[in-house]
CSV table of C-alpha atoms and ligand atoms in Angstrom, one decimal:
chain,number,residue,atom,x,y,z
A,88,UNK,CA,-2.5,6.7,-29.9
A,89,UNK,CA,-4.9,8.2,-32.3
A,90,UNK,CA,-4.7,12.0,-33.1
A,91,UNK,CA,-8.4,12.3,-32.7
A,92,UNK,CA,-7.9,12.8,-29.0
A,93,UNK,CA,-6.2,15.8,-27.4
A,94,UNK,CA,-2.7,15.3,-26.1
A,95,UNK,CA,-3.9,15.3,-22.5
A,96,UNK,CA,-6.6,12.7,-23.1
A,97,UNK,CA,-4.0,10.6,-25.0
A,98,UNK,CA,-1.7,10.8,-22.0
A,99,UNK,CA,-4.5,9.6,-19.6
A,100,UNK,CA,-5.4,6.7,-21.9
A,101,UNK,CA,-1.7,5.7,-22.2
A,102,UNK,CA,-1.3,5.7,-18.4
A,103,UNK,CA,-4.5,3.6,-17.9
A,104,UNK,CA,-3.3,1.1,-20.5
A,105,UNK,CA,-0.3,0.3,-18.3
A,106,UNK,CA,-2.6,-1.0,-15.6
A,107,UNK,CA,-2.9,-4.8,-15.4
A,108,UNK,CA,-5.9,-6.2,-17.3
A,109,UNK,CA,-6.6,-2.9,-19.0
A,110,UNK,CA,-6.4,-3.0,-22.8
A,111,UNK,CA,-6.7,-0.1,-25.2
A,112,UNK,CA,-10.6,-0.2,-25.4
A,113,UNK,CA,-11.0,-0.3,-21.6
A,114,UNK,CA,-8.4,2.5,-21.2
A,115,UNK,CA,-10.5,4.7,-23.6
A,116,UNK,CA,-13.7,3.8,-21.7
A,117,UNK,CA,-12.1,4.7,-18.3
A,118,UNK,CA,-10.6,7.9,-19.7
A,119,UNK,CA,-13.9,9.1,-21.0
A,120,UNK,CA,-15.6,8.1,-17.8
A,121,UNK,CA,-13.1,10.3,-15.9
A,122,UNK,CA,-13.5,13.1,-18.4
A,123,UNK,CA,-17.3,13.1,-17.9
A,124,UNK,CA,-17.1,12.7,-14.1
A,125,UNK,CA,-17.8,15.6,-11.7
A,126,UNK,CA,-14.5,17.4,-11.0
A,127,UNK,CA,-14.7,16.4,-7.3
A,128,UNK,CA,-15.2,12.7,-8.2
A,129,UNK,CA,-12.2,12.7,-10.5
A,130,UNK,CA,-10.0,14.6,-8.0
A,131,UNK,CA,-11.0,12.1,-5.3
A,132,UNK,CA,-9.7,9.3,-7.5
A,133,UNK,CA,-6.5,11.3,-8.2
A,134,UNK,CA,-6.0,11.9,-4.5
A,135,UNK,CA,-6.6,8.3,-3.6
A,136,UNK,CA,-3.8,7.3,-6.0
A,137,UNK,CA,-1.4,9.9,-4.6
A,138,UNK,CA,-2.2,8.9,-1.0
A,139,UNK,CA,-1.4,5.3,-1.7
A,140,UNK,CA,2.0,6.3,-2.9
A,141,UNK,CA,2.6,9.0,-0.2
A,142,UNK,CA,1.2,7.4,2.9
A,143,UNK,CA,1.7,3.7,2.7
A,144,UNK,CA,5.1,2.5,3.9
A,145,UNK,CA,6.6,-0.7,5.2
A,146,UNK,CA,6.2,-1.8,8.9
A,147,UNK,CA,9.6,-1.4,10.6
A,148,UNK,CA,9.4,-4.9,12.1
A,149,UNK,CA,7.6,-7.2,9.5
A,150,UNK,CA,7.7,-5.1,6.3
A,151,UNK,CA,4.0,-5.4,5.8
A,152,UNK,CA,2.1,-2.4,4.4
A,153,UNK,CA,1.5,0.2,7.0
A,154,UNK,CA,0.7,3.9,7.4
A,155,UNK,CA,2.3,4.0,10.9
A,156,UNK,CA,5.9,2.9,11.8
A,157,UNK,CA,4.4,-0.4,13.0
A,158,UNK,CA,1.6,-2.2,11.2
A,159,UNK,CA,-1.8,-3.2,12.9
A,160,UNK,CA,-0.6,-6.8,13.4
A,161,UNK,CA,2.8,-6.0,15.0
A,162,UNK,CA,1.1,-3.4,17.3
A,163,UNK,CA,-1.6,-5.9,18.4
A,164,UNK,CA,-0.8,-7.2,21.9
A,165,UNK,CA,-3.1,-10.2,21.5
A,166,UNK,CA,-0.7,-11.6,18.8
A,167,UNK,CA,1.7,-14.3,19.7
A,168,UNK,CA,5.1,-12.7,18.8
A,169,UNK,CA,6.9,-16.0,19.3
A,170,UNK,CA,5.4,-17.3,16.1
A,171,UNK,CA,6.5,-15.7,12.8
A,172,UNK,CA,4.8,-16.5,9.6
A,173,UNK,CA,6.9,-15.8,6.5
A,174,UNK,CA,5.2,-14.7,3.3
A,175,UNK,CA,6.4,-13.4,0.0
A,176,UNK,CA,4.0,-10.4,-0.4
A,177,UNK,CA,1.6,-8.2,1.6
A,178,UNK,CA,-1.2,-9.8,-0.5
A,179,UNK,CA,-0.4,-13.2,1.2
A,180,UNK,CA,-0.9,-11.6,4.7
A,181,UNK,CA,-4.3,-10.5,3.6
A,182,UNK,CA,-5.2,-14.0,2.3
A,183,UNK,CA,-4.0,-15.7,5.5
A,184,UNK,CA,-5.7,-13.2,7.8
A,185,UNK,CA,-9.0,-13.7,6.0
A,186,UNK,CA,-9.0,-17.3,7.3
A,187,UNK,CA,-9.2,-16.0,10.9
A,188,UNK,CA,-7.0,-18.9,11.9
A,189,UNK,CA,-3.8,-16.8,12.5
A,190,UNK,CA,-2.7,-15.6,15.9
A,191,UNK,CA,0.9,-15.0,14.8
A,192,UNK,CA,2.9,-12.1,13.5
A,193,UNK,CA,4.4,-12.0,10.0
A,194,UNK,CA,7.6,-11.3,8.1
A,195,UNK,CA,7.1,-10.1,4.5
A,196,UNK,CA,10.1,-11.0,2.3
A,197,UNK,CA,9.2,-8.8,-0.6
A,198,UNK,CA,9.3,-11.7,-3.1
A,199,UNK,CA,11.1,-15.0,-3.6
A,200,UNK,CA,14.7,-15.9,-4.5
A,201,UNK,CA,15.0,-16.3,-8.3
A,202,UNK,CA,18.5,-16.0,-9.5
A,203,UNK,CA,17.4,-16.3,-13.2
A,204,UNK,CA,15.2,-13.2,-12.7
A,205,UNK,CA,18.1,-11.5,-10.9
A,206,UNK,CA,16.5,-11.7,-7.4
A,207,UNK,CA,19.1,-12.7,-4.9
A,208,UNK,CA,18.6,-13.2,-1.1
A,209,UNK,CA,20.1,-9.7,-0.5
A,210,UNK,CA,17.2,-8.2,-2.4
A,211,UNK,CA,14.7,-9.6,0.1
A,212,UNK,CA,14.2,-8.9,3.8
A,213,UNK,CA,15.9,-12.2,4.8
A,214,UNK,CA,18.7,-10.7,6.8
A,215,UNK,CA,16.2,-8.7,8.8
A,216,UNK,CA,14.3,-11.9,9.5
A,217,UNK,CA,17.4,-13.7,10.7
A,218,UNK,CA,18.2,-10.7,13.1
A,219,UNK,CA,14.6,-10.8,14.3
A,220,UNK,CA,14.7,-14.5,15.0
A,221,UNK,CA,18.0,-14.2,16.8
A,222,UNK,CA,17.0,-11.2,19.0
A,223,UNK,CA,13.4,-11.8,19.7
A,224,UNK,CA,12.0,-14.7,21.7
A,225,UNK,CA,10.9,-16.7,18.7
A,226,UNK,CA,9.7,-20.3,19.1
A,227,UNK,CA,8.4,-21.1,15.6
A,228,UNK,CA,8.9,-19.9,12.1
A,229,UNK,CA,6.1,-20.9,9.7
A,230,UNK,CA,7.1,-20.8,6.1
A,231,UNK,CA,4.1,-19.6,4.0
A,232,UNK,CA,6.0,-18.9,0.8
A,233,UNK,CA,4.1,-20.0,-2.3
A,234,UNK,CA,3.9,-23.8,-2.8
A,235,UNK,CA,5.9,-23.6,-6.1
A,236,UNK,CA,9.6,-24.1,-7.0
A,237,UNK,CA,10.6,-20.5,-6.2
A,238,UNK,CA,8.6,-20.5,-2.9
A,239,UNK,CA,10.0,-23.9,-1.8
A,240,UNK,CA,13.5,-22.9,-2.7
A,241,UNK,CA,13.2,-19.7,-0.7
A,242,UNK,CA,11.8,-21.6,2.3
A,243,UNK,CA,14.6,-24.1,2.2
A,244,UNK,CA,17.2,-21.3,1.9
A,245,UNK,CA,15.8,-19.5,5.0
A,246,UNK,CA,15.6,-22.7,7.0
A,247,UNK,CA,19.3,-23.4,6.3
A,248,UNK,CA,20.1,-20.0,7.6
A,249,UNK,CA,18.2,-20.7,10.8
A,250,UNK,CA,19.7,-24.2,11.2
A,251,UNK,CA,21.8,-23.2,14.2
A,252,UNK,CA,19.0,-21.6,16.2
A,253,UNK,CA,16.5,-23.4,18.5
A,254,UNK,CA,13.6,-22.3,16.5
A,255,UNK,CA,11.1,-24.8,15.2
A,256,UNK,CA,10.6,-24.4,11.4
A,257,UNK,CA,7.4,-25.5,9.8
A,258,UNK,CA,5.9,-25.2,6.3
A,259,UNK,CA,2.3,-24.8,5.2
A,260,UNK,CA,1.7,-27.8,3.0
A,261,UNK,CA,-1.3,-30.0,3.3
A,262,UNK,CA,-4.2,-28.9,1.1
A,263,UNK,CA,-2.2,-26.4,-1.0
A,264,UNK,CA,-1.8,-27.7,-4.5
A,265,UNK,CA,1.8,-27.7,-5.7
A,266,UNK,CA,2.5,-24.9,-8.1
A,267,UNK,CA,-0.3,-22.7,-6.7
A,268,UNK,CA,0.0,-19.4,-4.8
A,269,UNK,CA,-1.1,-18.3,-1.3
A,270,UNK,CA,-2.9,-15.3,-2.8
A,271,UNK,CA,-5.4,-17.4,-4.8
A,272,UNK,CA,-5.9,-20.3,-2.4
A,273,UNK,CA,-9.3,-20.6,-0.9
A,274,UNK,CA,-9.8,-19.8,2.8
A,275,UNK,CA,-10.6,-23.5,3.5
A,276,UNK,CA,-7.4,-24.7,1.8
A,277,UNK,CA,-5.3,-22.2,3.7
A,278,UNK,CA,-6.9,-23.0,7.1
A,279,UNK,CA,-6.2,-26.7,6.4
A,280,UNK,CA,-2.6,-25.8,5.5
A,281,UNK,CA,-2.2,-23.7,8.6
A,282,UNK,CA,-3.5,-26.5,10.9
A,283,UNK,CA,-1.6,-29.2,9.1
A,284,UNK,CA,1.7,-27.4,8.8
A,285,UNK,CA,4.7,-29.8,8.8
A,286,UNK,CA,8.0,-29.5,10.5
A,287,UNK,CA,11.0,-28.7,8.2
A,288,UNK,CA,13.5,-28.7,11.0
B,1386,ZN,ZN1,4.4,-5.3,11.2
């Protein structure tokens, strides 16, 4: 970083550059914006960042993001707890919830199995899911992992673990292009995929 800036300003620019989609020019622009902002405005931003790290935890049941021990969805009595929709990331819960077509609860895996990237089943919340399916009165598990190789592999691995249970296993499929992600699918596509889910087991 250029010596024309003070050490503190360089530090802020360096941190901003680490954000996705922020190049050196944007980082400089943001840093100067923050520098010029009213102290209260800048501190509100700093506090919002600190709060996200301090207050947001994982739901004890489904591992979705939550500020309480249980997330809004797990604590909602109108949800059908016998249907568990399995997703890779909290962002996928948001995409599916936006369709308004989901009355189920979720289980957030925290990613997908990818041995080449060093992500093994034990790194995800798969064992917690199996416990949940065995101990709760679960009728159907809906696999909503991404429709790509890693997501398909993860869905198949989980369905093999649940083979000896009486749980019906389905997979969101129709309407979702192969190789795409839940996060970026349109609401219409996701709704079609929810309605047209196919049985895996
Ligand atoms: Zn939850």
